Amino acid sequence: GIQVEQSPPDLILQEGANSTLRCNFSDSVNNLQWFHQNPWGQLINLFYIPSGTKQNGRLSATTVATERYSLLYISSSQTTDSGVYFCAVDNYGQNFVFGPGTRLSVLP
Amino acid sequence: DSGVTQTPKHLITATGQRVTLRCSPRSGDLSVYWYQQSLDQGLQFLIQYYNGEERAKGNILERFSAQQFPDLHSELNLSSLELGDSALYFCASSDRQGVSTEAFFGQGTRLTVV
């Protein structure tokens, strides 16, 4: 099955800083998504991005499918950005395989 | 609001008991997935149903079972509960009109086994 890796595992930032989170996957995929799990446990959809680049406010994401990686950029981070960021890829329509996540802490 | 509804939000029960978790997918989505997230762990895939039929199985224990009903809602049954079954259980839906699409997750059911 598809393997998904994320880096870094942990990230501590000062409010206002920028960051880049990376997701590597082992095989070609039809679907890649980024999620934010907030401190209350909710999984919030950030991007559905099997390829290309998308932006949503301070967040943007790029997936280079041919090289099997995706990047999530967070600019001007805020304390509300804290939580765990997961990428997940579609495993041939059977399930979504999640990476281990990047735990982000944004300090005031 | 993702459009996926899970009930109950919280559940506390004793070891050896049986519980049922319920999921209503987004309108039109044919696929339902169940995931387990233990404390500070990643999301582990349990099982997928597509339009009423089991499509894929992950690391689901024999004590656990699921089904998807004709109205496409799904239930996850957990029996002979153990302390280690305490976790956040998520349901997700996708595949609107049979086309693979973005997955959306419910708010989860937090199960505590005491």
Short mmCIF file of C-alpha atoms in Angstrom, two decimals:
data_model
loop_
_atom_site.label_atom_id
_atom_site.label_comp_id
_atom_site.label_asym_id
_atom_site.label_seq_id
_atom_site.Cartn_x
_atom_site.Cartn_y
_atom_site.Cartn_z
CA GLY A 1 0.00 0.00 0.00
CA ILE A 2 0.83 3.65 -0.24
CA GLN A 3 3.19 5.07 2.38
CA VAL A 4 2.85 8.68 3.50
CA GLU A 5 5.52 10.61 5.37
CA GLN A 6 5.34 14.09 6.83
CA SER A 7 7.99 16.47 8.04
CA PRO A 8 8.81 17.98 10.38
CA PRO A 9 7.05 15.99 13.11
CA ASP A 10 6.93 19.02 15.40
CA LEU A 11 7.18 22.74 14.77
CA ILE A 12 7.17 25.63 17.21
CA LEU A 13 6.72 29.12 15.82
CA GLN A 14 6.35 32.61 17.09
CA GLU A 15 3.15 34.34 16.01
CA GLY A 16 3.67 36.03 12.66
CA ALA A 17 6.26 33.58 11.37
CA ASN A 18 5.94 31.56 8.17
CA SER A 19 6.30 27.80 7.81
CA THR A 20 6.39 25.01 5.25
CA LEU A 21 5.11 21.52 5.95
CA ARG A 22 5.98 18.64 3.65
CA CYS A 23 4.19 15.44 2.67
CA ASN A 24 5.88 12.67 0.68
CA PHE A 25 3.99 9.72 -0.74
CA SER A 26 5.25 6.51 -2.25
CA ASP A 27 3.02 6.09 -5.31
CA SER A 28 0.95 8.07 -7.77
CA VAL A 29 -2.35 9.25 -6.33
CA ASN A 30 -5.68 10.55 -7.58
CA ASN A 31 -6.44 12.56 -4.52
CA LEU A 32 -4.39 14.36 -1.88
CA GLN A 33 -5.88 16.37 0.94
CA TRP A 34 -4.54 18.49 3.77
CA PHE A 35 -6.39 18.61 7.08
CA HIS A 36 -5.98 20.60 10.26
CA GLN A 37 -6.91 18.87 13.49
CA ASN A 38 -7.62 21.55 16.04
CA PRO A 39 -7.07 21.16 19.79
CA TRP A 40 -10.69 20.01 20.15
CA GLY A 41 -10.06 17.10 17.80
CA GLN A 42 -11.99 18.33 14.79
CA LEU A 43 -10.57 17.50 11.37
CA ILE A 44 -10.95 20.50 9.12
CA ASN A 45 -10.48 20.31 5.38
CA LEU A 46 -7.82 22.71 4.16
CA PHE A 47 -7.10 21.66 0.59
CA TYR A 48 -8.10 19.06 -1.92
CA ILE A 49 -5.06 19.18 -4.17
CA PRO A 50 -4.07 16.15 -6.26
CA SER A 51 -1.83 18.44 -8.33
CA GLY A 52 -1.01 22.10 -8.84
CA THR A 53 -1.22 25.02 -6.45
CA LYS A 54 -4.11 26.46 -4.46
CA GLN A 55 -4.37 29.34 -2.05
CA ASN A 56 -6.86 30.12 0.68
CA GLY A 57 -6.06 33.24 2.67
CA ARG A 58 -2.82 32.79 4.58
CA LEU A 59 -2.57 29.16 3.56
CA SER A 60 -1.46 27.74 0.27
CA ALA A 61 -0.55 24.28 -0.97
CA THR A 62 1.37 22.82 -3.86
CA THR A 63 1.39 19.22 -5.02
CA VAL A 64 3.97 17.95 -7.50
CA ALA A 65 2.41 14.63 -8.37
CA THR A 66 5.23 13.50 -10.66
CA GLU A 67 7.71 13.87 -7.80
CA ARG A 68 5.29 12.55 -5.18
CA TYR A 69 5.26 15.35 -2.69
CA SER A 70 3.04 18.13 -1.47
CA LEU A 71 3.82 21.28 0.51
CA LEU A 72 1.59 23.30 2.80
CA TYR A 73 2.59 26.91 3.41
CA ILE A 74 1.35 28.87 6.38
CA SER A 75 2.14 32.56 6.36
CA SER A 76 1.83 35.07 9.20
CA SER A 77 0.93 32.28 11.59
CA GLN A 78 -1.60 32.87 14.36
CA THR A 79 -2.16 31.05 17.62
CA THR A 80 -5.35 29.60 16.14
CA ASP A 81 -3.20 27.77 13.58
CA SER A 82 -1.94 25.49 16.36
CA GLY A 83 -2.83 21.82 16.09
CA VAL A 84 -1.84 18.87 13.97
CA TYR A 85 -1.66 19.04 10.19
CA PHE A 86 -2.27 15.82 8.29
CA CYS A 87 -1.96 15.01 4.65
CA ALA A 88 -3.95 12.08 3.32
CA VAL A 89 -3.87 10.32 -0.02
CA ASP A 90 -6.45 8.18 -1.76
CA ASN A 91 -5.31 4.55 -1.72
CA TYR A 92 -6.81 3.41 -5.04
CA GLY A 93 -10.34 4.22 -3.90
CA GLN A 94 -10.18 1.91 -0.89
CA ASN A 95 -9.37 4.35 1.84
CA PHE A 96 -7.43 7.49 2.65
CA VAL A 97 -3.97 6.85 4.02
CA PHE A 98 -2.90 9.49 6.50
CA GLY A 99 0.58 10.64 7.26
CA PRO A 100 1.72 10.79 10.89
CA GLY A 101 1.08 14.53 11.03
CA THR A 102 3.02 17.67 11.89
CA ARG A 103 2.24 19.12 15.31
CA LEU A 104 2.36 22.91 15.12
CA SER A 105 2.48 25.17 18.13
CA VAL A 106 2.22 28.91 17.54
CA LEU A 107 3.29 30.97 20.51
CA PRO A 108 1.90 34.46 21.22
CA ASP B 1 -19.84 22.26 9.12
CA SER B 2 -18.60 19.35 7.01
CA GLY B 3 -22.08 17.97 6.39
CA VAL B 4 -21.14 14.64 8.00
CA THR B 5 -23.00 14.00 11.24
CA GLN B 6 -21.80 11.64 13.95
CA THR B 7 -23.65 10.70 17.10
CA PRO B 8 -23.08 10.61 19.94
CA LYS B 9 -20.28 13.12 20.42
CA HIS B 10 -19.15 11.55 23.68
CA LEU B 11 -19.66 8.10 25.11
CA ILE B 12 -18.47 6.66 28.40
CA THR B 13 -18.99 2.97 28.99
CA ALA B 14 -17.58 0.08 30.99
CA THR B 15 -15.31 -2.73 29.87
CA GLY B 16 -17.16 -5.63 28.33
CA GLN B 17 -20.02 -3.50 27.05
CA ARG B 18 -21.22 -2.93 23.49
CA VAL B 19 -21.81 0.44 21.83
CA THR B 20 -23.06 1.66 18.47
CA LEU B 21 -21.72 4.75 16.75
CA ARG B 22 -23.76 6.37 14.03
CA CYS B 23 -22.77 8.35 10.96
CA SER B 24 -24.85 10.24 8.42
CA PRO B 25 -22.80 11.08 5.32
CA ARG B 26 -23.06 14.25 3.26
CA SER B 27 -26.08 14.27 1.00
CA GLY B 28 -25.28 12.33 -2.17
CA ASP B 29 -22.04 10.75 -0.94
CA LEU B 30 -21.97 7.01 -1.52
CA SER B 31 -18.84 6.08 0.44
CA VAL B 32 -18.49 6.00 4.20
CA TYR B 33 -15.19 5.39 5.96
CA TRP B 34 -14.52 4.72 9.63
CA TYR B 35 -11.26 5.68 11.31
CA GLN B 36 -9.90 5.26 14.83
CA GLN B 37 -7.57 7.76 16.47
CA SER B 38 -6.12 6.71 19.80
CA LEU B 39 -4.59 9.31 22.12
CA ASP B 40 -1.84 11.26 20.37
CA GLN B 41 -1.85 8.76 17.51
CA GLY B 42 -2.52 9.00 13.83
CA LEU B 43 -5.70 8.01 12.06
CA GLN B 44 -6.08 4.29 11.50
CA PHE B 45 -8.46 3.12 8.79
CA LEU B 46 -11.04 0.59 9.94
CA ILE B 47 -13.50 -0.04 7.12
CA GLN B 48 -15.15 1.46 4.02
CA TYR B 49 -18.66 0.99 2.69
CA TYR B 50 -19.77 2.03 -0.76
CA ASN B 51 -23.48 2.24 -1.54
CA GLY B 52 -24.34 -0.38 1.05
CA GLU B 53 -21.54 -2.83 0.31
CA GLU B 54 -18.28 -3.34 2.16
CA ARG B 55 -15.49 -2.15 -0.13
CA ALA B 56 -12.31 -2.20 1.91
CA LYS B 57 -11.17 -3.36 5.31
CA GLY B 58 -8.30 -2.07 7.38
CA ASN B 59 -7.08 -3.05 10.82
CA ILE B 60 -10.54 -3.64 12.22
CA LEU B 61 -10.80 -5.98 15.17
CA GLU B 62 -13.17 -8.94 15.03
CA ARG B 63 -15.03 -7.41 17.98
CA PHE B 64 -15.92 -4.47 15.72
CA SER B 65 -18.39 -4.53 12.87
CA ALA B 66 -20.08 -2.00 10.64
CA GLN B 67 -22.83 -1.68 8.11
CA GLN B 68 -24.29 0.86 5.73
CA PHE B 69 -28.03 1.08 5.39
CA PRO B 70 -30.16 1.79 2.27
CA ASP B 71 -30.41 5.47 3.25
CA LEU B 72 -26.57 5.45 3.26
CA HIS B 73 -26.13 6.15 6.95
CA SER B 74 -23.66 3.83 8.66
CA GLU B 75 -23.19 2.33 12.08
CA LEU B 76 -20.04 1.04 13.74
CA ASN B 77 -20.62 -1.55 16.43
CA LEU B 78 -17.96 -2.11 19.07
CA SER B 79 -18.41 -5.06 21.42
CA SER B 80 -16.62 -6.62 24.40
CA LEU B 81 -15.01 -3.26 24.93
CA GLU B 82 -11.54 -3.02 26.41
CA LEU B 83 -9.70 -0.06 27.94
CA GLY B 84 -7.55 0.14 24.83
CA ASP B 85 -10.59 0.82 22.67
CA SER B 86 -10.82 4.30 24.15
CA ALA B 87 -10.29 6.60 21.20
CA LEU B 88 -11.78 9.17 18.89
CA TYR B 89 -13.77 7.46 16.15
CA PHE B 90 -14.26 9.37 12.93
CA CYS B 91 -16.57 8.82 10.04
CA ALA B 92 -15.89 10.35 6.63
CA SER B 93 -17.83 10.42 3.40
CA SER B 94 -16.96 10.97 -0.25
CA ASP B 95 -17.78 9.73 -3.76
CA ARG B 96 -20.62 11.99 -4.68
CA GLN B 97 -22.61 10.29 -7.42
CA GLY B 98 -19.92 7.64 -7.79
CA VAL B 99 -17.14 10.06 -8.66
CA SER B 100 -14.19 10.03 -6.31
CA THR B 101 -14.10 13.36 -4.60
CA GLU B 102 -12.87 15.16 -1.54
CA ALA B 103 -13.48 13.39 1.76
CA PHE B 104 -15.16 15.19 4.62
CA PHE B 105 -15.00 14.10 8.22
CA GLY B 106 -17.54 14.27 10.99
CA GLN B 107 -16.76 15.73 14.38
CA GLY B 108 -15.99 12.30 15.78
CA THR B 109 -17.25 10.26 18.68
CA ARG B 110 -15.00 10.30 21.71
CA LEU B 111 -15.29 6.89 23.35
CA THR B 112 -14.01 6.36 26.87
CA VAL B 113 -13.98 2.83 28.26
CA VAL B 114 -13.63 2.68 32.03
#
